[in-house]
Amino acid sequence: MKIVTIARNPKNSPNMVTNDAAILESISKELTVLGANVVALDEGADIPDDTHLVCHMSRTPEVLEKLKDAQKRGITVVNTPESVENCSRIRVMDILEKNAISQPLFRIIAKEEDLSGLTFPAWIKRGDGWSCHKNDIRYATNKKEAAEAIADMRNRGIETFIHTVHCQGDIIKFYGVGSDYFTYSYPNADKTKFGLEKFNGETMHHPFDTEAMHSLVAKAARAIGLEIYGGDCIVDEEGNIILIDLNDFPSFSSVRDEAAREIAKQIISKTTI
C-alpha cells in the first residue's frame, strides 16, 4: 500500500517545527515496519492517483482543498481536511457548545467596545485559524490589557477575537488517537510552546476522574471529526474538567514513540489494500 505523508508548514508550527517533523518521521518508520510504502511529499506536490492514504499535518487552505480533491478520487485522508477546518478556534468553540461539552464561558468580539461588561481575568484569542504567533493568545487582567491585545492582533491583520473567562486550576495536556488511545501529563516547563501555563500557577495535582476526561475529549474529537488530536484541559480544585484547547495532529513530543505506533496502527486499520 502507498501512504503519502505531508508535513506542516513551518508558519503553522510556531516553536514546534522540529517536534512536528519528528512525530511524522516516527510514524513513517512505524508504517514502513507494518509493510507500507511511505512517500513524503511537500505541500506543493500533487498527490499521485495510486495513493491509498494521506497522513498529513497541513493547515494550509490550498493544501486542504487539494486533500478534499484526493478524497473525491477515493483516497483516504487522516485527519480529514474538513476536521482540520473545524479546528479553527471559533468553529471549535461553536461545536463544543452545540454538543454540551464543558468549556470556558466565551464571547466572540469584533472591536474593543465589545469588551464592556465582560469578566476579567480572561484570555483574548484570535478567532480565525490557529495560533501562529505568541501574541495570538493573550492573558488580560482588565479591559485595558484586553484592548491592547486586540489592537496588536488587528495590526497583524486579524479581525475576529474571542474573550474566554480564565479558569483557575491544574493544566492537563492530553493526546488521543481514535477512541482507544488516550494519555495525559502535566506541563513541562522545558516543552512549552508559548509559556502561557505560568498564569495558572503551581500545579496542585487536584484529583480527577481519568475516564471522565478521556470520555470528554474523545467526544469532542468525534464532534469535530478528528482521529489524531491533542489539547489541554483544566482540572479545578473540585475535580471539574474543562476543555480549553483542542488541536489537530499535535507533536506528541512527550510520548512520541508510543503515539507513533498507535497512529500507524490507526492508519493501517483504515486501508483495505
GROMACS .gro file of C-alpha atoms in nm, residues 9 58 62 101 120 148-149 168 170 174 189 210 226 233-234 237 258 263:
model
   18
    9ASN     CA    1   0.414   2.434   0.704
   58SER     CA    2  -0.115   2.054   0.695
   62GLU     CA    3  -0.473   2.542  -0.055
  101ILE     CA    4  -1.901   1.980   2.610
  120PHE     CA    5  -1.156   3.951   3.395
  148GLU     CA    6  -0.421   4.625   2.379
  149ALA     CA    7  -0.426   4.258   2.281
  168GLN     CA    8  -0.807   2.851   3.757
  170ASP     CA    9  -0.425   2.245   3.703
  174PHE     CA   10  -0.370   1.526   2.661
  189ALA     CA   11   0.847   2.390   3.155
  210THR     CA   12  -0.928   0.996   3.423
  226LEU     CA   13  -1.057   1.429   1.438
  233CYS     CA   14  -0.794   2.068   2.998
  234ILE     CA   15  -0.822   2.249   3.328
  237GLU     CA   16  -0.996   2.213   4.296
  258GLU     CA   17   0.426   0.529   2.180
  263ILE     CA   18  -0.112   0.636   1.487
   0.00000   0.00000   0.00000
